[in-house]
Short mmCIF file of C-alpha atoms in Angstrom, two decimals:
data_model
loop_
_atom_site.label_atom_id
_atom_site.label_comp_id
_atom_site.label_asym_id
_atom_site.label_seq_id
_atom_site.Cartn_x
_atom_site.Cartn_y
_atom_site.Cartn_z
CA GLY A 1 -0.04 0.16 0.15
CA LEU A 2 0.84 3.60 -0.63
CA ARG A 3 2.23 5.32 2.48
CA PRO A 4 0.09 8.07 3.19
CA LEU A 5 1.82 11.83 2.77
CA VAL A 6 -0.70 13.48 5.48
CA SER A 7 -1.29 12.05 9.25
CA THR A 8 -4.15 9.46 8.81
CA GLU A 9 -5.16 10.77 12.00
CA ALA A 10 -9.23 11.57 11.78
CA PRO A 11 -9.39 15.88 11.70
CA PRO A 12 -11.46 16.81 14.22
CA ILE A 13 -14.53 17.11 12.64
CA ILE A 14 -15.80 20.42 11.97
CA PHE A 15 -18.71 20.23 9.82
CA ALA A 16 -21.59 17.22 11.06
CA THR A 17 -20.41 15.04 7.66
CA PRO A 18 -17.47 13.39 8.52
CA THR A 19 -14.31 13.51 5.49
CA LYS A 20 -12.63 10.47 4.32
CA LEU A 21 -8.57 11.17 3.08
CA SER A 22 -7.86 10.73 -0.11
CA SER A 23 -4.78 9.12 1.38
CA ASP A 24 -6.77 6.70 2.51
CA PHE A 25 -6.01 3.86 0.25
CA PRO A 26 -7.10 -0.20 1.43
CA VAL A 27 -4.56 -2.72 1.26
CA TYR A 28 -7.38 -5.36 -0.21
CA ASP A 29 -8.59 -5.38 -3.79
CA TYR A 30 -12.35 -5.48 -5.02
CA ALA A 31 -14.01 -4.85 -8.14
CA GLY A 32 -14.78 -1.09 -8.66
CA LYS A 33 -12.21 0.59 -7.20
CA ASN A 34 -10.42 3.31 -8.67
CA LYS A 35 -7.41 2.85 -9.34
CA VAL A 36 -6.50 5.33 -11.43
CA PRO A 37 -3.92 7.46 -9.05
CA GLU A 38 -2.29 4.06 -8.66
CA LEU A 39 -1.82 3.65 -12.02
CA GLN A 40 -0.46 7.20 -12.65
CA LYS A 41 1.80 6.93 -10.26
CA PHE A 42 3.11 3.43 -12.09
CA PHE A 43 2.93 4.48 -15.52
CA GLN A 44 4.94 8.02 -14.69
CA LYS A 45 8.03 6.48 -13.70
CA SER A 46 10.83 7.62 -14.58
CA ASP A 47 12.35 4.86 -16.12
CA GLY A 48 12.97 5.15 -19.93
CA VAL A 49 11.25 2.46 -20.85
CA PRO A 50 8.90 3.26 -23.08
CA ILE A 51 5.00 3.05 -23.53
CA HIS A 52 4.26 0.13 -24.84
CA LEU A 53 6.99 -1.78 -22.76
CA LYS A 54 6.00 -0.19 -19.33
CA ARG A 55 4.41 -2.85 -18.00
CA GLY A 56 7.44 -4.86 -18.27
CA LEU A 57 6.35 -9.05 -19.21
CA PRO A 58 2.45 -9.00 -20.17
CA ASP A 59 3.92 -5.92 -23.23
CA GLN A 60 7.06 -7.57 -24.36
CA MET A 61 5.45 -10.63 -25.20
CA LEU A 62 2.44 -8.96 -26.87
CA TYR A 63 5.13 -6.65 -28.57
CA ARG A 64 6.79 -9.66 -29.58
CA THR A 65 4.39 -11.76 -31.12
CA THR A 66 3.19 -9.42 -33.15
CA MET A 67 6.62 -8.50 -34.98
CA ALA A 68 7.35 -11.92 -35.00
CA LEU A 69 3.71 -12.45 -36.86
CA THR A 70 3.74 -9.14 -38.75
CA LEU A 71 7.33 -9.85 -40.26
CA GLY A 72 6.51 -13.60 -40.53
CA GLY A 73 4.00 -12.83 -42.75
CA THR A 74 5.87 -9.94 -44.42
CA ILE A 75 8.46 -12.69 -45.77
CA TYR A 76 5.45 -15.24 -45.91
CA CYS A 77 3.84 -12.89 -48.34
CA LEU A 78 7.21 -11.48 -50.53
CA ILE A 79 7.92 -15.47 -51.72
CA ALA A 80 4.13 -15.95 -51.80
CA LEU A 81 3.70 -12.68 -54.58
CA TYR A 82 6.82 -13.96 -56.17
CA MET A 83 5.60 -17.42 -56.69
CA ALA A 84 2.32 -16.43 -57.59
CA SER A 85 4.19 -13.79 -60.34
CA GLN A 86 5.78 -16.70 -62.57
CA PRO A 87 4.37 -17.55 -64.73
CA ARG A 88 3.00 -20.91 -65.41
CA ASN A 89 3.44 -22.10 -68.54
CA LYS A 90 0.09 -24.67 -69.73
CA MET B 1 16.20 17.05 -15.04
CA THR B 2 14.29 17.75 -17.89
CA HIS B 3 11.30 19.10 -18.57
CA GLN B 4 10.04 20.34 -21.65
CA THR B 5 8.61 23.87 -21.71
CA HIS B 6 6.30 24.09 -23.96
CA SER B 7 2.07 21.80 -24.01
CA TYR B 8 2.77 19.53 -26.90
CA HIS B 9 3.34 15.72 -26.76
CA MET B 10 5.77 14.26 -27.28
CA VAL B 11 4.89 10.66 -28.48
CA ASN B 12 7.90 7.69 -26.79
CA PRO B 13 9.11 5.71 -30.69
CA SER B 14 6.29 3.29 -31.18
CA PRO B 15 6.13 0.17 -33.44
CA TRP B 16 2.72 0.24 -33.84
CA PRO B 17 3.42 2.89 -37.34
CA LEU B 18 5.24 0.08 -38.98
CA THR B 19 3.15 -3.02 -38.26
CA GLY B 20 0.08 -1.10 -39.25
CA ALA B 21 1.61 -0.61 -42.41
CA LEU B 22 2.64 -3.70 -42.56
CA SER B 23 -0.92 -5.43 -41.82
CA ALA B 24 -1.79 -3.23 -44.73
CA LEU B 25 0.38 -5.02 -46.82
CA LEU B 26 -0.60 -8.72 -45.72
CA THR B 27 -4.50 -7.38 -45.82
CA THR B 28 -4.08 -6.58 -49.49
CA SER B 29 -2.05 -9.28 -50.89
CA GLY B 30 -3.41 -11.17 -48.68
CA LEU B 31 -7.48 -10.66 -50.41
CA VAL B 32 -5.07 -11.01 -54.16
CA MET B 33 -4.00 -14.75 -52.60
CA TRP B 34 -8.29 -15.30 -51.73
CA PHE B 35 -9.51 -14.29 -54.61
CA HIS B 36 -7.42 -15.92 -57.25
CA HIS B 37 -5.16 -18.74 -55.29
CA ASN B 38 -7.61 -20.29 -52.69
CA SER B 39 -5.80 -19.82 -50.07
CA SER B 40 -7.14 -17.49 -46.71
CA PHE B 41 -3.65 -18.04 -44.32
CA LEU B 42 -2.28 -14.31 -45.20
CA LEU B 43 -5.78 -12.75 -44.80
CA THR B 44 -6.47 -14.74 -41.60
CA LEU B 45 -2.82 -13.26 -40.56
CA SER B 46 -3.55 -10.12 -41.19
CA MET B 47 -6.72 -9.38 -39.15
CA ALA B 48 -4.26 -11.21 -36.74
CA THR B 49 -1.66 -8.58 -36.89
CA ASN B 50 -4.15 -5.71 -37.42
CA MET B 51 -6.32 -6.46 -34.54
CA LEU B 52 -3.15 -6.49 -32.58
CA THR B 53 -1.68 -3.36 -34.26
CA MET B 54 -5.33 -1.37 -32.98
CA TYR B 55 -5.53 -2.62 -29.70
CA GLN B 56 -1.53 -2.16 -28.42
CA TRP B 57 -2.13 1.16 -29.91
CA TRP B 58 -5.03 2.67 -28.60
CA ARG B 59 -3.89 1.26 -25.06
CA ASP B 60 -1.30 3.22 -25.69
CA VAL B 61 -3.00 6.66 -26.30
CA VAL B 62 -4.67 5.61 -23.23
CA ARG B 63 -1.87 5.34 -21.12
CA GLU B 64 -0.56 8.27 -22.70
CA GLY B 65 -3.88 10.26 -22.27
CA THR B 66 -5.22 8.59 -18.85
CA PHE B 67 -2.07 7.54 -16.37
CA GLN B 68 0.45 10.20 -17.92
CA GLY B 69 -1.28 13.44 -18.38
CA HIS B 70 0.27 14.08 -22.12
CA HIS B 71 -3.43 15.31 -22.77
CA THR B 72 -3.09 18.63 -22.17
CA PRO B 73 -6.37 21.29 -23.87
CA THR B 74 -3.67 21.91 -26.87
CA VAL B 75 -3.34 18.46 -27.64
CA GLN B 76 -6.65 17.86 -26.59
CA LYS B 77 -7.54 20.63 -29.76
CA GLY B 78 -5.37 18.10 -32.20
CA LEU B 79 -7.58 15.19 -31.03
CA ARG B 80 -10.46 16.30 -32.01
CA TYR B 81 -9.49 18.01 -35.76
CA GLY B 82 -8.41 14.42 -35.83
CA MET B 83 -11.30 13.25 -35.45
CA ILE B 84 -13.28 15.60 -37.09
CA LEU B 85 -11.75 15.50 -40.14
CA PHE B 86 -11.34 11.62 -39.96
CA ILE B 87 -15.54 11.68 -40.14
CA THR B 88 -15.23 13.59 -42.85
CA SER B 89 -13.41 11.42 -45.39
CA GLU B 90 -15.73 8.95 -44.11
CA ILE B 91 -19.00 11.13 -44.92
CA PHE B 92 -16.91 11.40 -48.26
CA PHE B 93 -16.18 7.22 -48.73
CA PHE B 94 -20.27 6.72 -48.43
CA ALA B 95 -21.51 9.55 -50.91
CA GLY B 96 -19.47 7.64 -53.28
CA PHE B 97 -22.44 4.67 -52.17
CA PHE B 98 -24.95 7.51 -52.68
CA TRP B 99 -23.89 8.93 -55.65
CA ALA B 100 -23.95 5.12 -57.37
CA PHE B 101 -26.88 4.39 -56.24
CA TYR B 102 -28.74 7.54 -57.35
CA HIS B 103 -26.10 7.41 -61.38
CA SER B 104 -28.35 3.98 -61.76
CA SER B 105 -32.36 4.76 -59.61
CA LEU B 106 -32.56 7.92 -61.30
CA ALA B 107 -32.55 7.05 -64.94
CA PRO B 108 -32.87 3.02 -65.11
CA THR B 109 -31.78 1.38 -67.93
CA PRO B 110 -34.13 -0.61 -70.46
CA GLU B 111 -32.15 -3.70 -69.24
CA LEU B 112 -33.74 -3.29 -66.12
CA GLY B 113 -36.86 -2.26 -67.45
CA GLY B 114 -37.01 1.36 -67.74
CA CYS B 115 -38.65 1.25 -63.40
CA TRP B 116 -36.63 1.50 -60.53
CA PRO B 117 -37.06 -1.00 -58.17
CA PRO B 118 -36.43 -3.24 -61.84
CA THR B 119 -38.17 -5.80 -63.29
CA GLY B 120 -37.90 -8.72 -60.58
CA ILE B 121 -37.05 -6.93 -57.48
CA THR B 122 -39.49 -7.36 -54.74
CA PRO B 123 -37.71 -4.20 -52.43
CA LEU B 124 -37.78 -5.08 -48.45
CA ASN B 125 -41.06 -2.69 -47.18
CA PRO B 126 -39.97 0.52 -45.37
CA LEU B 127 -42.59 0.45 -42.44
CA GLU B 128 -41.73 -3.15 -41.37
CA VAL B 129 -38.25 -3.81 -40.06
CA PRO B 130 -36.03 -0.82 -41.70
CA LEU B 131 -38.82 1.76 -39.92
CA LEU B 132 -37.76 -0.03 -36.46
CA ASN B 133 -33.82 0.19 -37.09
CA THR B 134 -34.28 3.29 -37.92
CA SER B 135 -36.43 4.23 -34.34
CA VAL B 136 -33.84 2.15 -32.71
CA LEU B 137 -30.74 4.03 -33.40
CA LEU B 138 -32.62 7.07 -33.12
CA ALA B 139 -33.71 6.18 -29.10
CA SER B 140 -29.83 5.60 -29.27
CA GLY B 141 -28.68 8.71 -30.09
CA VAL B 142 -31.25 10.14 -27.21
CA SER B 143 -29.35 7.83 -24.45
CA ILE B 144 -25.52 7.99 -25.99
CA THR B 145 -26.70 12.54 -25.30
CA TRP B 146 -28.14 10.66 -21.63
CA ALA B 147 -25.28 8.95 -21.63
CA HIS B 148 -23.09 11.97 -22.12
CA HIS B 149 -25.15 14.51 -20.01
CA SER B 150 -24.43 12.13 -17.05
CA LEU B 151 -21.49 11.94 -17.22
CA MET B 152 -20.65 15.57 -17.41
CA GLU B 153 -22.58 16.35 -14.20
CA GLY B 154 -20.46 13.48 -12.43
CA ASP B 155 -23.70 11.23 -12.25
CA ARG B 156 -21.69 8.48 -12.33
CA LYS B 157 -24.73 5.45 -12.25
CA HIS B 158 -27.02 6.79 -14.72
CA MET B 159 -23.90 7.33 -17.11
CA ILE B 160 -22.81 3.81 -16.91
CA GLN B 161 -26.63 2.18 -16.86
CA ALA B 162 -27.03 4.80 -19.89
CA LEU B 163 -24.09 4.02 -21.89
CA PHE B 164 -25.69 0.72 -21.75
CA ILE B 165 -28.63 1.12 -23.20
CA THR B 166 -26.77 2.90 -25.82
CA ILE B 167 -24.86 -0.27 -26.95
CA LEU B 168 -27.66 -2.93 -26.13
CA LEU B 169 -29.43 -0.90 -29.30
CA GLY B 170 -26.70 -0.51 -31.13
CA LEU B 171 -25.99 -4.87 -30.51
CA TYR B 172 -30.25 -4.72 -31.75
CA PHE B 173 -30.02 -2.67 -34.75
CA THR B 174 -27.02 -5.75 -36.07
CA ILE B 175 -28.76 -8.01 -34.46
CA LEU B 176 -32.32 -7.13 -36.48
CA GLN B 177 -30.15 -6.07 -39.48
CA THR B 178 -28.38 -9.57 -40.09
CA SER B 179 -32.01 -11.40 -39.78
CA GLU B 180 -33.26 -8.99 -42.80
CA TYR B 181 -30.12 -9.77 -45.08
CA TYR B 182 -31.09 -13.21 -44.29
CA GLU B 183 -34.63 -12.88 -44.95
CA ALA B 184 -33.71 -10.81 -48.01
CA PRO B 185 -35.44 -11.96 -51.49
CA PHE B 186 -32.75 -10.18 -53.08
CA THR B 187 -29.15 -11.15 -53.24
CA ILE B 188 -26.19 -8.53 -54.23
CA SER B 189 -25.78 -10.54 -57.29
CA ASP B 190 -29.18 -9.38 -58.36
CA GLY B 191 -27.76 -6.66 -60.88
CA ILE B 192 -27.05 -3.24 -59.81
CA TYR B 193 -30.12 -3.50 -57.38
CA GLY B 194 -28.17 -5.59 -55.52
CA SER B 195 -24.80 -4.09 -55.54
CA THR B 196 -25.40 -1.09 -55.22
CA PHE B 197 -28.21 -1.85 -51.94
CA PHE B 198 -26.18 -3.78 -49.75
CA MET B 199 -22.62 -2.33 -50.55
CA ALA B 200 -24.29 0.97 -49.45
CA THR B 201 -26.46 -1.25 -46.25
CA GLY B 202 -23.26 -2.99 -45.41
CA PHE B 203 -20.70 -0.39 -45.17
CA HIS B 204 -23.00 1.44 -42.81
CA GLY B 205 -23.53 -1.76 -40.85
CA LEU B 206 -20.04 -2.93 -40.79
CA HIS B 207 -19.56 0.97 -39.31
CA VAL B 208 -22.76 0.20 -36.73
CA ILE B 209 -19.93 -2.97 -35.55
CA ILE B 210 -17.23 -0.79 -35.47
CA GLY B 211 -19.06 2.19 -33.34
CA SER B 212 -20.54 -0.29 -31.05
CA THR B 213 -17.10 -1.37 -30.28
CA PHE B 214 -16.07 2.07 -29.78
CA LEU B 215 -18.85 2.23 -26.98
CA ILE B 216 -17.57 -0.74 -25.36
CA VAL B 217 -14.50 0.19 -24.63
CA CYS B 218 -15.48 3.49 -23.43
CA PHE B 219 -18.34 2.13 -21.23
CA LEU B 220 -14.72 -0.41 -19.53
CA ARG B 221 -12.99 2.94 -19.44
CA GLN B 222 -16.22 4.56 -17.27
CA LEU B 223 -16.10 1.49 -14.84
CA ASN B 224 -12.26 1.94 -14.29
CA TYR B 225 -12.74 5.67 -13.62
CA HIS B 226 -10.57 6.76 -16.77
CA PHE B 227 -13.07 9.81 -17.22
CA THR B 228 -13.36 12.80 -15.51
CA SER B 229 -16.73 15.18 -15.44
CA ASP B 230 -14.97 18.04 -17.66
CA HIS B 231 -12.17 15.79 -19.44
CA HIS B 232 -13.43 12.17 -21.55
CA PHE B 233 -12.03 13.20 -24.89
CA GLY B 234 -12.47 9.57 -25.57
CA PHE B 235 -16.11 9.07 -25.50
CA GLU B 236 -17.08 12.49 -26.88
CA ALA B 237 -15.26 11.30 -29.72
CA ALA B 238 -17.11 8.16 -29.80
CA ALA B 239 -20.43 9.41 -29.71
CA TRP B 240 -19.89 11.81 -32.72
CA TYR B 241 -18.49 8.53 -34.71
CA TRP B 242 -21.76 6.94 -33.42
CA HIS B 243 -24.71 10.42 -34.77
CA PHE B 244 -22.69 10.24 -37.74
CA VAL B 245 -23.28 6.12 -38.09
CA ASP B 246 -26.92 7.41 -37.50
CA VAL B 247 -27.32 9.93 -39.95
CA VAL B 248 -25.99 7.68 -42.64
CA TRP B 249 -28.63 5.04 -41.44
CA LEU B 250 -31.16 8.26 -42.00
CA PHE B 251 -29.87 8.72 -45.61
CA LEU B 252 -30.12 5.86 -46.41
CA TYR B 253 -33.63 4.82 -44.97
CA VAL B 254 -34.90 7.92 -47.01
CA SER B 255 -33.05 6.64 -50.23
CA ILE B 256 -32.57 3.74 -50.44
CA TYR B 257 -35.70 1.99 -48.38
CA TRP B 258 -37.86 4.27 -48.43
CA TRP B 259 -37.43 6.42 -52.39
CA GLY B 260 -35.74 3.16 -53.41
CA SER B 261 -39.24 1.14 -53.41
#
């Protein structure tokens, strides 16, 4: 979890409705929670990694698969077009 | 510690323009292989590489905007121009098919019997499913506007409900139109009537599917708290596209289904 930047002690209640501190982060995770602030912190780490690989392993695997299929397909395509352009003598 | 002194977005080097361009090469040559050499391998590969490129490219745009904060007002203005120009290009795309329809239907040749619909063609009744389709898309235009206003007012629950209804209506249109295609008494190869009908309505249907996909992505992003009440351009772009799809249908309905029967 995140270390709170301000004191987590409840401030003296001025109005009738108690307010919740924005630094209160429950450690457990459940669907429907706003994960955008943590993701913002994560993606803004200045580690020099380009955006398409920023998440590490899953990004790398998807990138390599895409590149392999695309480049492999291009080579296959050029060979297929070369063969298709050969005259077929009846 | 370096930082930029302007409000523009200097994008990280990315492989997706290359993979996108190569997938376009695979698509075109894949079509050649499928049409003339009885092989759908390249075409299947091209669809896969295209989907992978689109997914990762747009995933990166979300990361850059929502998570890294690169979408300043200046950048957002550029994105707005971009979307408007893209939709304008699509309007011209459909204009071509409407031109073809009016060219053939305003002066029907003797081969067709000198009339429109041509002799032997039984057109679909415009007051049956096509009218229902019109009401479905018009209603979806209302619900997406409701979703937008809810979003601007910070009403999360109603935004989600309204967007969900919009998506359901889009899916309902697609199902109805698929059923119409299956049941139609004429096919694409039934002369110029069949060609103009299925090319125009077919590309429209494809755009409904694309628009519905865009809306579903917005729905998932909204569930994940990506949109704020004053910054939600992805949703606005989807809404513009959806209204465009609706307007094209209205032109199709009036021209091809109604006047053309």
